[in-house]
C-alpha atoms as an extended CHARMM CRD file, in Angstrom:
* protein
*
       274  EXT
         1         1  MET       CA              4.6590000000      -13.4230000000      -27.4190000000  PROA      1               0.0000000000
         2         2  THR       CA              2.6540000000      -10.7730000000      -25.5550000000  PROA      2               0.0000000000
         3         3  VAL       CA              1.9670000000       -9.9980000000      -21.9110000000  PROA      3               0.0000000000
         4         4  HSD       CA              0.7720000000      -13.0970000000      -20.0470000000  PROA      4               0.0000000000
         5         5  PRO       CA             -3.0280000000      -12.8000000000      -19.5370000000  PROA      5               0.0000000000
         6         6  SER       CA             -2.7520000000      -13.3160000000      -15.7750000000  PROA      6               0.0000000000
         7         7  LEU       CA             -0.5240000000      -10.2220000000      -15.4970000000  PROA      7               0.0000000000
         8         8  GLN       CA             -2.8440000000       -7.8850000000      -17.3820000000  PROA      8               0.0000000000
         9         9  THR       CA             -5.1540000000       -7.2310000000      -14.4230000000  PROA      9               0.0000000000
        10        10  SER       CA             -2.2410000000       -5.9870000000      -12.3090000000  PROA      10              0.0000000000
        11        11  ILE       CA             -0.8090000000       -3.9100000000      -15.1440000000  PROA      11              0.0000000000
        12        12  ASP       CA             -4.1930000000       -2.2680000000      -15.7540000000  PROA      12              0.0000000000
        13        13  ALA       CA             -4.6440000000       -1.5580000000      -12.0250000000  PROA      13              0.0000000000
        14        14  TRP       CA             -1.1430000000       -0.0780000000      -11.7600000000  PROA      14              0.0000000000
        15        15  THR       CA             -1.8030000000        2.1310000000      -14.7800000000  PROA      15              0.0000000000
        16        16  HSD       CA             -5.1080000000        3.3410000000      -13.3150000000  PROA      16              0.0000000000
        17        17  SER       CA             -3.5480000000        4.3530000000       -9.9810000000  PROA      17              0.0000000000
        18        18  ILE       CA             -0.3160000000        5.8480000000      -11.3350000000  PROA      18              0.0000000000
        19        19  ASP       CA             -2.3210000000        7.9560000000      -13.8110000000  PROA      19              0.0000000000
        20        20  ALA       CA             -4.5510000000        9.0820000000      -10.9310000000  PROA      20              0.0000000000
        21        21  ILE       CA             -1.4690000000       10.1850000000       -8.9690000000  PROA      21              0.0000000000
        22        22  SER       CA             -0.2720000000       12.2030000000      -11.9640000000  PROA      22              0.0000000000
        23        23  GLU       CA             -3.6580000000       13.8830000000      -12.2960000000  PROA      23              0.0000000000
        24        24  LEU       CA             -3.6780000000       14.7180000000       -8.5760000000  PROA      24              0.0000000000
        25        25  VAL       CA             -0.2440000000       16.3290000000       -8.4220000000  PROA      25              0.0000000000
        26        26  ASN       CA              0.1260000000       18.0210000000      -11.8350000000  PROA      26              0.0000000000
        27        27  PRO       CA             -1.9090000000       21.1110000000      -10.8790000000  PROA      27              0.0000000000
        28        28  LEU       CA             -0.4850000000       21.5070000000       -7.3590000000  PROA      28              0.0000000000
        29        29  ALA       CA              1.0630000000       24.7850000000       -6.2410000000  PROA      29              0.0000000000
        30        30  GLU       CA              4.5650000000       24.6110000000       -4.7500000000  PROA      30              0.0000000000
        31        31  ARG       CA              3.2680000000       24.9350000000       -1.1750000000  PROA      31              0.0000000000
        32        32  GLU       CA              0.8570000000       21.9960000000       -1.6300000000  PROA      32              0.0000000000
        33        33  TRP       CA              3.7780000000       19.6600000000       -2.2430000000  PROA      33              0.0000000000
        34        34  ASN       CA              4.7620000000       20.2510000000        1.3950000000  PROA      34              0.0000000000
        35        35  LEU       CA              1.4300000000       19.1620000000        2.8850000000  PROA      35              0.0000000000
        36        36  ALA       CA              1.7930000000       16.3450000000        5.4190000000  PROA      36              0.0000000000
        37        37  THR       CA              0.3890000000       12.8890000000        4.6650000000  PROA      37              0.0000000000
        38        38  GLU       CA             -0.4890000000       10.0540000000        7.0600000000  PROA      38              0.0000000000
        39        39  CYS       CA              2.8430000000        8.3920000000        6.2260000000  PROA      39              0.0000000000
        40        40  PRO       CA              5.0560000000        9.3180000000        9.2030000000  PROA      40              0.0000000000
        41        41  GLY       CA              7.4760000000       12.0550000000        8.2300000000  PROA      41              0.0000000000
        42        42  TRP       CA              6.3840000000       12.1790000000        4.5970000000  PROA      42              0.0000000000
        43        43  SER       CA              4.8730000000       15.0850000000        2.7020000000  PROA      43              0.0000000000
        44        44  VAL       CA              3.0330000000       14.9510000000       -0.6270000000  PROA      44              0.0000000000
        45        45  ARG       CA              6.4180000000       15.4670000000       -2.3240000000  PROA      45              0.0000000000
        46        46  ASP       CA              7.9210000000       12.6040000000       -0.3130000000  PROA      46              0.0000000000
        47        47  VAL       CA              5.1670000000       10.1500000000       -1.2390000000  PROA      47              0.0000000000
        48        48  VAL       CA              5.5300000000       10.9820000000       -4.9350000000  PROA      48              0.0000000000
        49        49  SER       CA              9.3250000000       10.7130000000       -4.6090000000  PROA      49              0.0000000000
        50        50  HSD       CA              8.9150000000        7.2320000000       -3.1140000000  PROA      50              0.0000000000
        51        51  VAL       CA              6.6670000000        6.1260000000       -5.9760000000  PROA      51              0.0000000000
        52        52  ILE       CA              9.0950000000        7.5080000000       -8.5690000000  PROA      52              0.0000000000
        53        53  GLY       CA             12.0810000000        5.9500000000       -6.8330000000  PROA      53              0.0000000000
        54        54  LEU       CA             10.6760000000        2.4430000000       -6.6110000000  PROA      54              0.0000000000
        55        55  GLU       CA              9.4440000000        2.4760000000      -10.2010000000  PROA      55              0.0000000000
        56        56  CYS       CA             12.9380000000        3.5740000000      -11.2700000000  PROA      56              0.0000000000
        57        57  GLU       CA             14.3740000000        0.6140000000       -9.3600000000  PROA      57              0.0000000000
        58        58  MET       CA             11.9170000000       -1.7150000000      -11.0950000000  PROA      58              0.0000000000
        59        59  LEU       CA             13.2710000000       -0.2890000000      -14.3630000000  PROA      59              0.0000000000
        60        60  GLY       CA             16.7840000000       -1.2260000000      -13.2650000000  PROA      60              0.0000000000
        61        61  ASP       CA             18.0550000000        2.3280000000      -12.7670000000  PROA      61              0.0000000000
        62        62  PRO       CA             20.9900000000        2.6940000000      -10.3420000000  PROA      62              0.0000000000
        63        63  ARG       CA             20.1100000000        3.9190000000       -6.8690000000  PROA      63              0.0000000000
        64        64  PRO       CA             21.1450000000        7.4490000000       -5.9290000000  PROA      64              0.0000000000
        65        65  ILE       CA             24.3800000000        7.8230000000       -3.9680000000  PROA      65              0.0000000000
        66        66  HSD       CA             23.1060000000        9.8350000000       -1.0430000000  PROA      66              0.0000000000
        67        67  THR       CA             23.8050000000       10.1840000000        2.6820000000  PROA      67              0.0000000000
        68        68  LEU       CA             20.7400000000       10.6330000000        4.8650000000  PROA      68              0.0000000000
        69        69  PRO       CA             20.5550000000       13.3150000000        7.5850000000  PROA      69              0.0000000000
        70        70  ARG       CA             20.7750000000       11.9800000000       11.1290000000  PROA      70              0.0000000000
        71        71  ASP       CA             17.6270000000       13.7200000000       12.4080000000  PROA      71              0.0000000000
        72        72  LEU       CA             14.9160000000       11.8180000000       10.4930000000  PROA      72              0.0000000000
        73        73  PHE       CA             12.8320000000       10.5100000000       13.4080000000  PROA      73              0.0000000000
        74        74  HSD       CA             10.6900000000        8.2690000000       11.2000000000  PROA      74              0.0000000000
        75        75  VAL       CA             13.7050000000        6.3100000000        9.9110000000  PROA      75              0.0000000000
        76        76  THR       CA             13.8870000000        3.5310000000       12.4820000000  PROA      76              0.0000000000
        77        77  ASN       CA             15.2580000000        0.4350000000       10.7090000000  PROA      77              0.0000000000
        78        78  GLU       CA             17.1590000000       -0.7490000000        7.6480000000  PROA      78              0.0000000000
        79        79  LEU       CA             14.0590000000       -0.9800000000        5.4600000000  PROA      79              0.0000000000
        80        80  SER       CA             12.9310000000        2.5680000000        6.2230000000  PROA      80              0.0000000000
        81        81  ARG       CA             16.5100000000        3.7610000000        5.7150000000  PROA      81              0.0000000000
        82        82  TYR       CA             16.5980000000        2.0630000000        2.3210000000  PROA      82              0.0000000000
        83        83  MET       CA             13.2690000000        3.6200000000        1.2860000000  PROA      83              0.0000000000
        84        84  GLU       CA             14.2280000000        7.0710000000        2.5770000000  PROA      84              0.0000000000
        85        85  VAL       CA             17.1720000000        7.5290000000        0.1920000000  PROA      85              0.0000000000
        86        86  GLN       CA             14.9180000000        7.8790000000       -2.8870000000  PROA      86              0.0000000000
        87        87  VAL       CA             12.7620000000       10.3070000000       -0.8870000000  PROA      87              0.0000000000
        88        88  ASP       CA             15.3680000000       12.5210000000        0.7310000000  PROA      88              0.0000000000
        89        89  VAL       CA             17.3630000000       12.9780000000       -2.4710000000  PROA      89              0.0000000000
        90        90  ARG       CA             14.3170000000       14.7000000000       -4.0050000000  PROA      90              0.0000000000
        91        91  ARG       CA             13.3620000000       16.9570000000       -1.0780000000  PROA      91              0.0000000000
        92        92  CYS       CA             14.9590000000       19.9580000000       -2.7940000000  PROA      92              0.0000000000
        93        93  HSD       CA             13.1460000000       19.3420000000       -6.0990000000  PROA      93              0.0000000000
        94        94  THR       CA             10.6290000000       21.9130000000       -7.3250000000  PROA      94              0.0000000000
        95        95  ALA       CA              7.0680000000       21.1490000000       -8.4090000000  PROA      95              0.0000000000
        96        96  PRO       CA              7.9510000000       21.2190000000      -12.1530000000  PROA      96              0.0000000000
        97        97  GLU       CA             10.9110000000       18.9120000000      -11.5180000000  PROA      97              0.0000000000
        98        98  MET       CA              8.6930000000       16.4670000000       -9.6270000000  PROA      98              0.0000000000
        99        99  THR       CA              5.9000000000       16.3680000000      -12.2140000000  PROA      99              0.0000000000
       100       100  SER       CA              8.2820000000       16.0330000000      -15.1430000000  PROA      100             0.0000000000
       101       101  GLU       CA             10.2150000000       13.1790000000      -13.5040000000  PROA      101             0.0000000000
       102       102  LEU       CA              6.9710000000       11.4280000000      -12.5780000000  PROA      102             0.0000000000
       103       103  GLU       CA              5.6830000000       11.7490000000      -16.1480000000  PROA      103             0.0000000000
       104       104  TYR       CA              8.9420000000       10.4680000000      -17.6350000000  PROA      104             0.0000000000
       105       105  THR       CA              9.0780000000        7.5350000000      -15.1940000000  PROA      105             0.0000000000
       106       106  VAL       CA              5.4670000000        6.5550000000      -15.9000000000  PROA      106             0.0000000000
       107       107  ILE       CA              6.1180000000        6.6090000000      -19.6570000000  PROA      107             0.0000000000
       108       108  ARG       CA              9.2090000000        4.4070000000      -19.3050000000  PROA      108             0.0000000000
       109       109  ARG       CA              7.6030000000        1.9790000000      -16.8620000000  PROA      109             0.0000000000
       110       110  GLY       CA              4.3950000000        1.7760000000      -18.9050000000  PROA      110             0.0000000000
       111       111  ARG       CA              6.4360000000        0.8760000000      -21.9790000000  PROA      111             0.0000000000
       112       112  GLN       CA              8.3000000000       -1.7940000000      -20.0210000000  PROA      112             0.0000000000
       113       113  LEU       CA              5.0490000000       -3.3560000000      -18.8110000000  PROA      113             0.0000000000
       114       114  ARG       CA              3.4230000000       -3.2770000000      -22.2560000000  PROA      114             0.0000000000
       115       115  ASN       CA              6.4320000000       -5.1170000000      -23.6750000000  PROA      115             0.0000000000
       116       116  GLU       CA              6.6800000000       -7.6410000000      -20.8090000000  PROA      116             0.0000000000
       117       117  LYS       CA              7.1820000000      -11.1190000000      -22.2580000000  PROA      117             0.0000000000
       118       118  ARG       CA              8.2370000000      -13.0610000000      -19.1750000000  PROA      118             0.0000000000
       119       119  ALA       CA              5.9830000000      -15.5970000000      -17.4670000000  PROA      119             0.0000000000
       120       120  PRO       CA              4.3140000000      -14.7400000000      -14.1250000000  PROA      120             0.0000000000
       121       121  ASP       CA              6.6290000000      -17.1480000000      -12.2880000000  PROA      121             0.0000000000
       122       122  ALA       CA              9.8230000000      -15.6010000000      -13.6600000000  PROA      122             0.0000000000
       123       123  MET       CA             12.0380000000      -14.3300000000      -10.8490000000  PROA      123             0.0000000000
       124       124  VAL       CA             12.7700000000      -10.6020000000      -10.8360000000  PROA      124             0.0000000000
       125       125  ARG       CA             14.8360000000       -8.3390000000       -8.6180000000  PROA      125             0.0000000000
       126       126  TRP       CA             12.8810000000       -6.5540000000       -5.8970000000  PROA      126             0.0000000000
       127       127  PRO       CA             14.0580000000       -3.2760000000       -4.3240000000  PROA      127             0.0000000000
       128       128  GLY       CA             16.3640000000       -4.1510000000       -1.4650000000  PROA      128             0.0000000000
       129       129  GLY       CA             18.1060000000       -6.9650000000       -3.2730000000  PROA      129             0.0000000000
       130       130  SER       CA             15.7090000000       -9.8900000000       -2.8410000000  PROA      130             0.0000000000
       131       131  GLU       CA             13.9640000000      -11.7310000000       -5.6620000000  PROA      131             0.0000000000
       132       132  VAL       CA             10.2340000000      -12.3830000000       -6.1190000000  PROA      132             0.0000000000
       133       133  THR       CA              8.1430000000      -13.7150000000       -8.9680000000  PROA      133             0.0000000000
       134       134  LEU       CA              7.0730000000      -11.2380000000      -11.6250000000  PROA      134             0.0000000000
       135       135  GLY       CA              3.4190000000      -11.7990000000      -10.6820000000  PROA      135             0.0000000000
       136       136  GLU       CA              4.0900000000      -11.0110000000       -7.0260000000  PROA      136             0.0000000000
       137       137  ALA       CA              6.1900000000       -7.9770000000       -7.9290000000  PROA      137             0.0000000000
       138       138  LEU       CA              3.3560000000       -6.4970000000       -9.9870000000  PROA      138             0.0000000000
       139       139  THR       CA              0.8100000000       -7.1850000000       -7.2420000000  PROA      139             0.0000000000
       140       140  ARG       CA              3.0430000000       -5.4720000000       -4.6810000000  PROA      140             0.0000000000
       141       141  ARG       CA              3.5310000000       -2.4530000000       -6.9330000000  PROA      141             0.0000000000
       142       142  VAL       CA             -0.2400000000       -2.1210000000       -7.4410000000  PROA      142             0.0000000000
       143       143  PHE       CA             -0.7430000000       -2.2800000000       -3.6780000000  PROA      143             0.0000000000
       144       144  ASP       CA              1.9590000000        0.3080000000       -2.9910000000  PROA      144             0.0000000000
       145       145  VAL       CA              0.8320000000        2.7480000000       -5.6840000000  PROA      145             0.0000000000
       146       146  TRP       CA             -2.8790000000        2.5050000000       -4.8060000000  PROA      146             0.0000000000
       147       147  VAL       CA             -2.2490000000        2.9510000000       -1.0640000000  PROA      147             0.0000000000
       148       148  HSD       CA             -0.0720000000        5.9990000000       -1.7750000000  PROA      148             0.0000000000
       149       149  GLU       CA             -2.7150000000        7.3680000000       -4.1350000000  PROA      149             0.0000000000
       150       150  GLN       CA             -5.0850000000        7.2620000000       -1.1600000000  PROA      150             0.0000000000
       151       151  ASP       CA             -2.4570000000        8.9230000000        1.0840000000  PROA      151             0.0000000000
       152       152  LEU       CA             -2.2900000000       11.7820000000       -1.4120000000  PROA      152             0.0000000000
       153       153  ARG       CA             -6.0650000000       12.0260000000       -1.7260000000  PROA      153             0.0000000000
       154       154  ARG       CA             -6.5010000000       12.3690000000        2.0400000000  PROA      154             0.0000000000
       155       155  ALA       CA             -3.7170000000       14.9600000000        2.2790000000  PROA      155             0.0000000000
       156       156  LEU       CA             -5.1960000000       16.9680000000       -0.5930000000  PROA      156             0.0000000000
       157       157  ASN       CA             -8.8320000000       16.3940000000        0.4420000000  PROA      157             0.0000000000
       158       158  LYS       CA             -9.6710000000       14.8510000000       -2.9330000000  PROA      158             0.0000000000
       159       159  PRO       CA            -11.3110000000       11.4930000000       -2.1500000000  PROA      159             0.0000000000
       160       160  GLY       CA            -11.9040000000        8.9320000000       -4.8570000000  PROA      160             0.0000000000
       161       161  ASN       CA            -11.0120000000        5.5540000000       -6.3910000000  PROA      161             0.0000000000
       162       162  LEU       CA            -11.8240000000        3.6090000000       -3.2290000000  PROA      162             0.0000000000
       163       163  ASP       CA            -13.4230000000        0.9840000000       -5.4750000000  PROA      163             0.0000000000
       164       164  SER       CA            -10.8750000000        1.0800000000       -8.3070000000  PROA      164             0.0000000000
       165       165  PRO       CA             -9.0120000000       -1.9510000000       -9.7570000000  PROA      165             0.0000000000
       166       166  GLY       CA             -6.1390000000       -1.1910000000       -7.3970000000  PROA      166             0.0000000000
       167       167  ALA       CA             -8.5450000000       -1.2370000000       -4.4470000000  PROA      167             0.0000000000
       168       168  ALA       CA             -9.6680000000       -4.7690000000       -5.3490000000  PROA      168             0.0000000000
       169       169  ILE       CA             -6.0840000000       -6.0420000000       -5.4990000000  PROA      169             0.0000000000
       170       170  THR       CA             -5.2880000000       -4.2700000000       -2.2170000000  PROA      170             0.0000000000
       171       171  ARG       CA             -8.3390000000       -5.8590000000       -0.5670000000  PROA      171             0.0000000000
       172       172  ASP       CA             -7.2050000000       -9.3670000000       -1.5460000000  PROA      172             0.0000000000
       173       173  LEU       CA             -3.6500000000       -8.7480000000       -0.3740000000  PROA      173             0.0000000000
       174       174  LEU       CA             -4.7790000000       -7.3560000000        2.9870000000  PROA      174             0.0000000000
       175       175  LEU       CA             -7.2730000000      -10.1870000000        3.5160000000  PROA      175             0.0000000000
       176       176  SER       CA             -4.5520000000      -12.7840000000        2.9170000000  PROA      176             0.0000000000
       177       177  ALA       CA             -2.7810000000      -11.4720000000        6.0360000000  PROA      177             0.0000000000
       178       178  LEU       CA             -5.7900000000      -11.8170000000        8.3530000000  PROA      178             0.0000000000
       179       179  PRO       CA             -5.4010000000      -15.4930000000        9.3660000000  PROA      179             0.0000000000
       180       180  LYS       CA             -1.9110000000      -14.7910000000       10.7620000000  PROA      180             0.0000000000
       181       181  VAL       CA             -3.0770000000      -11.5710000000       12.4500000000  PROA      181             0.0000000000
       182       182  VAL       CA             -5.9520000000      -13.3540000000       14.2140000000  PROA      182             0.0000000000
       183       183  ALA       CA             -4.5370000000      -16.7970000000       14.9660000000  PROA      183             0.0000000000
       184       184  LYS       CA             -0.8500000000      -16.1120000000       15.6010000000  PROA      184             0.0000000000
       185       185  ASP       CA             -0.3630000000      -12.4320000000       16.3780000000  PROA      185             0.0000000000
       186       186  ALA       CA             -3.5430000000      -11.8410000000       18.4100000000  PROA      186             0.0000000000
       187       187  GLY       CA             -3.5430000000      -15.3870000000       19.8290000000  PROA      187             0.0000000000
       188       188  ALA       CA             -7.1980000000      -16.2620000000       19.1530000000  PROA      188             0.0000000000
       189       189  ALA       CA             -8.1730000000      -19.5080000000       20.8780000000  PROA      189             0.0000000000
       190       190  PRO       CA             -8.5600000000      -22.7650000000       18.9300000000  PROA      190             0.0000000000
       191       191  GLN       CA            -12.0750000000      -23.3020000000       17.4940000000  PROA      191             0.0000000000
       192       192  SER       CA            -12.8050000000      -19.5690000000       17.5640000000  PROA      192             0.0000000000
       193       193  ALA       CA            -14.1290000000      -17.4570000000       14.6920000000  PROA      193             0.0000000000
       194       194  VAL       CA            -13.7670000000      -13.7350000000       14.0170000000  PROA      194             0.0000000000
       195       195  VAL       CA            -15.9460000000      -11.8950000000       11.5080000000  PROA      195             0.0000000000
       196       196  PHE       CA            -14.8450000000       -8.7670000000        9.6200000000  PROA      196             0.0000000000
       197       197  ASP       CA            -17.8260000000       -6.8540000000        8.2670000000  PROA      197             0.0000000000
       198       198  VAL       CA            -16.6120000000       -4.0950000000        5.9450000000  PROA      198             0.0000000000
       199       199  ASN       CA            -18.9290000000       -1.5520000000        4.3420000000  PROA      199             0.0000000000
       200       200  GLY       CA            -18.5370000000        1.3160000000        1.9140000000  PROA      200             0.0000000000
       201       201  PRO       CA            -17.2110000000        1.4110000000       -1.6660000000  PROA      201             0.0000000000
       202       202  MET       CA            -15.5420000000       -1.9900000000       -1.2030000000  PROA      202             0.0000000000
       203       203  GLU       CA            -18.1010000000       -4.0570000000        0.7050000000  PROA      203             0.0000000000
       204       204  PHE       CA            -17.3650000000       -7.5660000000        1.9670000000  PROA      204             0.0000000000
       205       205  MET       CA            -17.6700000000       -9.9370000000        4.9160000000  PROA      205             0.0000000000
       206       206  ARG       CA            -15.0030000000      -12.4870000000        5.8080000000  PROA      206             0.0000000000
       207       207  THR       CA            -14.6570000000      -14.9990000000        8.6280000000  PROA      207             0.0000000000
       208       208  VAL       CA            -11.2930000000      -16.0300000000       10.0430000000  PROA      208             0.0000000000
       209       209  ARG       CA            -11.5480000000      -19.4680000000       11.6720000000  PROA      209             0.0000000000
       210       210  VAL       CA             -8.9580000000      -20.9270000000       14.0130000000  PROA      210             0.0000000000
       211       211  ASP       CA             -8.8020000000      -24.7230000000       13.9570000000  PROA      211             0.0000000000
       212       212  ALA       CA             -8.0310000000      -27.1100000000       16.8090000000  PROA      212             0.0000000000
       213       213  ASP       CA             -4.2870000000      -26.7530000000       16.1510000000  PROA      213             0.0000000000
       214       214  GLY       CA             -4.4090000000      -22.9590000000       16.2830000000  PROA      214             0.0000000000
       215       215  ARG       CA             -4.0790000000      -22.4360000000       12.5410000000  PROA      215             0.0000000000
       216       216  GLY       CA             -6.1090000000      -19.6800000000       10.8950000000  PROA      216             0.0000000000
       217       217  SER       CA             -8.0010000000      -19.7280000000        7.6010000000  PROA      217             0.0000000000
       218       218  ILE       CA            -10.3300000000      -17.2690000000        5.9100000000  PROA      218             0.0000000000
       219       219  ASP       CA            -13.5320000000      -17.6810000000        3.9200000000  PROA      219             0.0000000000
       220       220  GLY       CA            -16.6020000000      -15.7620000000        2.8540000000  PROA      220             0.0000000000
       221       221  SER       CA            -19.2150000000      -17.8830000000        4.6130000000  PROA      221             0.0000000000
       222       222  VAL       CA            -21.2600000000      -16.5820000000        7.5130000000  PROA      222             0.0000000000
       223       223  SER       CA            -20.2780000000      -17.6930000000       11.0040000000  PROA      223             0.0000000000
       224       224  LEU       CA            -23.0780000000      -18.3220000000       13.4970000000  PROA      224             0.0000000000
       225       225  GLY       CA            -22.1630000000      -17.0300000000       16.9350000000  PROA      225             0.0000000000
       226       226  PRO       CA            -18.6300000000      -15.7550000000       16.1740000000  PROA      226             0.0000000000
       227       227  THR       CA            -16.2230000000      -15.0850000000       19.0240000000  PROA      227             0.0000000000
       228       228  ALA       CA            -15.9130000000      -11.4800000000       17.8870000000  PROA      228             0.0000000000
       229       229  THR       CA            -17.1910000000       -9.2700000000       15.0680000000  PROA      229             0.0000000000
       230       230  LEU       CA            -15.4190000000       -6.1360000000       13.8600000000  PROA      230             0.0000000000
       231       231  SER       CA            -17.4860000000       -3.7760000000       11.6840000000  PROA      231             0.0000000000
       232       232  LEU       CA            -15.8890000000       -0.8180000000        9.9210000000  PROA      232             0.0000000000
       233       233  ASP       CA            -15.8020000000        1.0390000000        6.6370000000  PROA      233             0.0000000000
       234       234  TRP       CA            -13.3540000000        0.1860000000        3.8460000000  PROA      234             0.0000000000
       235       235  GLU       CA            -11.2400000000        3.3360000000        4.0780000000  PROA      235             0.0000000000
       236       236  THR       CA            -10.7680000000        2.8730000000        7.8330000000  PROA      236             0.0000000000
       237       237  TYR       CA             -9.8360000000       -0.7760000000        7.2170000000  PROA      237             0.0000000000
       238       238  VAL       CA             -7.1180000000        0.3300000000        4.7800000000  PROA      238             0.0000000000
       239       239  ARG       CA             -5.7930000000        3.0590000000        7.0740000000  PROA      239             0.0000000000
       240       240  LEU       CA             -5.5370000000        0.6050000000        9.9910000000  PROA      240             0.0000000000
       241       241  ALA       CA             -4.0690000000       -2.2590000000        7.9710000000  PROA      241             0.0000000000
       242       242  CYS       CA             -1.4640000000        0.0280000000        6.3950000000  PROA      242             0.0000000000
       243       243  GLY       CA             -0.4570000000        1.6110000000        9.6990000000  PROA      243             0.0000000000
       244       244  ARG       CA             -1.7630000000        5.0890000000        8.8780000000  PROA      244             0.0000000000
       245       245  VAL       CA             -3.7750000000        5.4870000000       12.0920000000  PROA      245             0.0000000000
       246       246  ARG       CA             -4.0020000000        3.8400000000       15.5020000000  PROA      246             0.0000000000
       247       247  PRO       CA             -7.2810000000        2.1050000000       16.4400000000  PROA      247             0.0000000000
       248       248  GLU       CA             -8.0240000000        4.6140000000       19.2100000000  PROA      248             0.0000000000
       249       249  ALA       CA             -7.9230000000        7.4590000000       16.6820000000  PROA      249             0.0000000000
       250       250  VAL       CA            -10.7770000000        5.9400000000       14.6370000000  PROA      250             0.0000000000
       251       251  SER       CA            -12.7460000000        4.2940000000       17.4490000000  PROA      251             0.0000000000
       252       252  GLU       CA            -15.9510000000        6.0840000000       16.3960000000  PROA      252             0.0000000000
       253       253  ARG       CA            -15.7180000000        4.3110000000       13.0110000000  PROA      253             0.0000000000
       254       254  LEU       CA            -15.2780000000        0.8790000000       14.6030000000  PROA      254             0.0000000000
       255       255  LYS       CA            -17.9710000000       -1.3600000000       16.0450000000  PROA      255             0.0000000000
       256       256  ILE       CA            -16.9220000000       -4.3700000000       18.1160000000  PROA      256             0.0000000000
       257       257  GLU       CA            -19.2460000000       -7.1700000000       19.2290000000  PROA      257             0.0000000000
       258       258  GLY       CA            -18.3170000000      -10.2070000000       21.2930000000  PROA      258             0.0000000000
       259       259  ASP       CA            -14.9070000000      -10.7440000000       22.8730000000  PROA      259             0.0000000000
       260       260  GLN       CA            -13.6130000000       -7.1940000000       23.3870000000  PROA      260             0.0000000000
       261       261  GLN       CA            -10.1650000000       -8.2980000000       24.5610000000  PROA      261             0.0000000000
       262       262  LEU       CA             -9.6100000000      -10.4440000000       21.4640000000  PROA      262             0.0000000000
       263       263  ALA       CA            -10.8390000000       -7.6450000000       19.1850000000  PROA      263             0.0000000000
       264       264  GLU       CA             -8.4130000000       -5.1960000000       20.7900000000  PROA      264             0.0000000000
       265       265  ALA       CA             -5.5560000000       -7.6990000000       20.3970000000  PROA      265             0.0000000000
       266       266  ILE       CA             -6.4220000000       -8.0650000000       16.7060000000  PROA      266             0.0000000000
       267       267  LEU       CA             -6.4960000000       -4.3050000000       16.2180000000  PROA      267             0.0000000000
       268       268  GLY       CA             -3.1610000000       -4.0260000000       18.0120000000  PROA      268             0.0000000000
       269       269  HSD       CA             -1.5900000000       -6.2640000000       15.3500000000  PROA      269             0.0000000000
       270       270  PHE       CA             -3.7160000000       -5.1160000000       12.4150000000  PROA      270             0.0000000000
       271       271  ALA       CA             -1.0580000000       -3.0650000000       10.6230000000  PROA      271             0.0000000000
       272       272  ILE       CA              0.8220000000       -5.3420000000        8.2180000000  PROA      272             0.0000000000
       273       273  THR       CA              3.0180000000       -2.7310000000        6.5400000000  PROA      273             0.0000000000
       274       274  PRO       CA              6.2570000000       -1.6540000000        8.2230000000  PROA      274             0.0000000000
């Protein structure tokens, strides 16, 4: 039995993004590992440490025994505290130590994925102790690795892969959150419709419709006379949805038509990552 066909797309996308991260960081000088990224409190080294740490956990490696400093302002809850352990334990690592551990982890994880024989609905352990299906776990890892690849690219001023396989999976995951953002979080009125017009390397238009009971749904059909339309480029969409920037910081890259108050409420709840 080989890898289930429905998992191959995620495995290929993960491989594409993790290889891109390796190519980005292998030639870096020691000082470049300390460059700040848009992840609060995290440098280039920290982002790579996070990626290594979570892939090690997916491999079943034991978590480091490590006490965090008390002055990490960006550690604000249990989830961020959990994630920070794999990061902080590597803050003293040199560039060669980082690249060699990344390479070794990618080799091990790639071998595990190539030999994966479980079905997509098999339950697997997720970092933090919960369980998710294997299919969902792979989708989440693609999302995480691709988003962090983009964090590194912006920090290093090396744009690219905004239309890669990982970008397509990220788009679908982010779009699946929009009905809740619009209908529940932003409180759009029943029978309203909000259009998201996204341009750039990943170009799409989606309409979120709120039914008479206040429930949201999303589709690709055009809405005539929507309540509000938000137009923006794909990279800005990702940065907002992943909590990398506040709406006011990218206002020149946003165009809002229709109900301004509703659009601002949507943007205020747009970030879906903690």
